[in-house]
């Protein structure tokens, strides 16, 4: 099983690597020191990592910020000098929380716990109940935005539009608020219900409940009038007009 270590103290990272690799079931494939490095690495190699050992306080901020840039679905063992982030750790795929200075047996116990979890899920994977007809795909119900040191939850149903402005993604709510969103528009489109949200052009995704009317625009495009003001005019690109009108009538079904 492939392990990623994110730790900005080189001596600690090397010690962790040596202890982890005493167990022949694990191989440390990379050791990183920052949020930026981790985001770049996981963007390319997310599917190749089975387990992450993660420090919380890194040189460029709290490692919880990683989830603001990419969605991480990998179990995490937090190994940190701070003991007041246990709840946040659980909310960020944490399966264990080890305080520094750690003991060798604590690392081995954490690895054993991970293997037990893997074995448990493997047994459930062959449960005949899992062969029942697949359910409709679940869509993301909320997004996290950041304001200074505070993370704000915005529920998807409250989002009127999401736009790219000066290369930054901005989220507009029905109440008229605007928040930055540290995810790309392609990802956001993939996790929003297509019955509810439509990408009218390369820079804009809109909620059907935010649409007041549509009007002709030059070169066979249309302008969408929304219930909330945006910094940019919502214009449906010419090649999408027919599909957009069909979506309005049928709900994308």
CSV table of C-alpha atoms in Angstrom, one decimal, residues 33-167:
chain,number,residue,atom,x,y,z
A,33,UNK,CA,6.5,19.7,3.0
A,34,UNK,CA,3.7,22.1,2.1
A,35,UNK,CA,0.1,22.5,1.1
A,36,UNK,CA,1.0,23.7,-2.3
A,37,UNK,CA,3.2,20.6,-3.0
A,38,UNK,CA,0.5,18.3,-1.7
A,39,UNK,CA,-2.3,19.9,-3.8
A,40,UNK,CA,-0.1,19.6,-6.9
A,41,UNK,CA,0.9,16.0,-6.1
A,42,UNK,CA,-2.6,14.7,-5.3
A,43,UNK,CA,-4.0,16.4,-8.4
A,44,UNK,CA,-1.9,14.0,-10.5
A,45,UNK,CA,-1.5,11.0,-8.2
A,46,UNK,CA,-4.6,10.9,-6.0
A,47,UNK,CA,-5.6,7.4,-7.3
A,48,UNK,CA,-2.1,6.0,-6.5
A,49,UNK,CA,-2.1,6.8,-2.8
A,50,UNK,CA,-3.7,4.6,-0.2
A,51,UNK,CA,-2.9,6.4,3.0
A,52,UNK,CA,-1.6,9.8,4.1
A,53,UNK,CA,0.4,10.8,7.2
A,54,UNK,CA,-0.3,14.5,7.6
A,55,UNK,CA,1.0,17.2,9.9
A,56,UNK,CA,-1.4,20.0,10.6
A,57,UNK,CA,0.8,23.0,11.0
A,58,UNK,CA,2.8,23.3,7.8
A,59,UNK,CA,5.0,26.2,6.6
A,60,UNK,CA,2.2,27.6,4.3
A,61,UNK,CA,-0.7,27.1,6.7
A,62,UNK,CA,-3.0,24.5,8.2
A,63,UNK,CA,-3.1,21.3,6.1
A,64,UNK,CA,-6.9,21.3,6.4
A,65,UNK,CA,-6.8,23.9,3.6
A,66,UNK,CA,-5.8,21.2,1.1
A,67,UNK,CA,-9.5,20.2,0.9
A,68,UNK,CA,-10.3,23.7,-0.3
A,69,UNK,CA,-8.4,23.1,-3.5
A,70,UNK,CA,-9.0,19.4,-4.2
A,71,UNK,CA,-11.4,16.7,-2.9
A,72,UNK,CA,-9.4,14.1,-1.0
A,73,UNK,CA,-11.0,10.7,-0.5
A,74,UNK,CA,-7.9,9.1,1.1
A,75,UNK,CA,-7.7,8.0,4.8
A,76,UNK,CA,-5.5,10.3,6.8
A,77,UNK,CA,-3.4,9.7,9.9
A,78,UNK,CA,-2.7,13.0,11.5
A,79,UNK,CA,0.7,13.2,13.2
A,80,UNK,CA,1.0,16.6,14.9
A,81,UNK,CA,2.2,18.6,17.9
A,82,UNK,CA,-1.3,20.1,18.3
A,83,UNK,CA,-4.0,18.4,20.4
A,84,UNK,CA,-6.9,20.8,19.7
A,85,UNK,CA,-7.8,19.8,16.1
A,86,UNK,CA,-9.3,16.4,16.7
A,87,UNK,CA,-12.8,17.3,15.4
A,88,UNK,CA,-11.4,19.0,12.3
A,89,UNK,CA,-9.3,15.9,11.7
A,90,UNK,CA,-12.3,13.6,11.8
A,91,UNK,CA,-14.0,15.9,9.3
A,92,UNK,CA,-11.0,15.6,7.0
A,93,UNK,CA,-10.9,11.8,6.6
A,94,UNK,CA,-8.9,11.3,9.8
A,95,UNK,CA,-8.7,7.7,11.0
A,96,UNK,CA,-6.1,8.4,13.7
A,97,UNK,CA,-4.6,11.3,15.6
A,98,UNK,CA,-1.1,10.9,16.9
A,99,UNK,CA,0.6,13.6,19.0
A,100,UNK,CA,4.3,14.5,18.7
A,101,UNK,CA,6.7,13.4,19.9
A,102,UNK,CA,5.3,10.1,18.8
A,103,UNK,CA,6.4,6.6,19.8
A,104,UNK,CA,7.2,3.9,17.3
A,105,UNK,CA,4.5,1.6,18.7
A,106,UNK,CA,1.9,4.3,18.1
A,107,UNK,CA,2.7,4.4,14.4
A,108,UNK,CA,2.5,0.6,14.1
A,109,UNK,CA,-0.8,0.6,16.0
A,110,UNK,CA,-2.2,3.3,13.5
A,111,UNK,CA,-1.1,1.2,10.6
A,112,UNK,CA,-2.8,-1.9,12.0
A,113,UNK,CA,-6.0,0.1,12.5
A,114,UNK,CA,-5.8,1.1,8.9
A,115,UNK,CA,-5.4,-2.5,7.7
A,116,UNK,CA,-8.3,-3.6,9.9
A,117,UNK,CA,-10.5,-0.9,8.3
A,118,UNK,CA,-9.4,-2.0,4.8
A,119,UNK,CA,-10.2,-5.6,5.6
A,120,UNK,CA,-13.6,-4.6,7.0
A,121,UNK,CA,-14.5,-2.7,3.9
A,122,UNK,CA,-13.3,-5.5,1.7
A,123,UNK,CA,-15.7,-8.0,3.4
A,124,UNK,CA,-18.6,-5.5,3.0
A,125,UNK,CA,-17.7,-5.1,-0.7
A,126,UNK,CA,-18.8,-8.7,-1.4
A,127,UNK,CA,-22.1,-8.3,0.4
A,128,UNK,CA,-24.9,-9.4,-2.0
A,129,UNK,CA,-26.9,-6.4,-1.0
A,130,UNK,CA,-24.4,-4.3,-2.9
A,131,UNK,CA,-25.5,-5.9,-6.2
A,132,UNK,CA,-28.9,-4.1,-5.9
A,133,UNK,CA,-29.8,-1.6,-8.7
A,134,UNK,CA,-27.6,1.5,-8.5
A,135,UNK,CA,-29.1,4.6,-6.9
A,136,UNK,CA,-29.2,7.9,-8.7
A,137,UNK,CA,-25.9,9.7,-8.4
A,138,UNK,CA,-25.6,11.9,-5.3
A,139,UNK,CA,-24.7,15.5,-5.8
A,140,UNK,CA,-22.8,17.8,-3.5
A,141,UNK,CA,-25.1,19.5,-1.0
A,142,UNK,CA,-22.8,22.3,0.2
A,143,UNK,CA,-19.5,24.0,-0.5
A,144,UNK,CA,-16.9,25.6,1.9
A,145,UNK,CA,-15.7,29.1,1.2
A,146,UNK,CA,-13.0,30.9,3.2
A,147,UNK,CA,-13.2,34.4,4.7
A,148,UNK,CA,-9.9,35.2,6.5
A,149,UNK,CA,-9.5,32.5,9.2
A,150,UNK,CA,-13.2,31.4,9.0
A,151,UNK,CA,-14.7,28.7,6.8
A,152,UNK,CA,-18.2,29.4,5.7
A,153,UNK,CA,-20.7,26.7,4.6
A,154,UNK,CA,-22.8,27.6,1.5
A,155,UNK,CA,-25.6,25.2,0.7
A,156,UNK,CA,-25.9,24.3,-3.0
A,157,UNK,CA,-29.6,25.1,-3.0
A,158,UNK,CA,-28.8,28.7,-2.0
A,159,UNK,CA,-26.4,29.2,-4.9
A,160,UNK,CA,-27.8,31.4,-7.7
A,161,UNK,CA,-24.7,31.4,-10.0
A,162,UNK,CA,-21.0,30.5,-10.1
A,163,UNK,CA,-18.7,32.5,-12.3
A,164,UNK,CA,-15.1,33.0,-13.2
A,165,UNK,CA,-14.0,36.5,-12.7
A,166,UNK,CA,-10.4,37.5,-13.4
A,167,UNK,CA,-9.4,33.8,-13.3
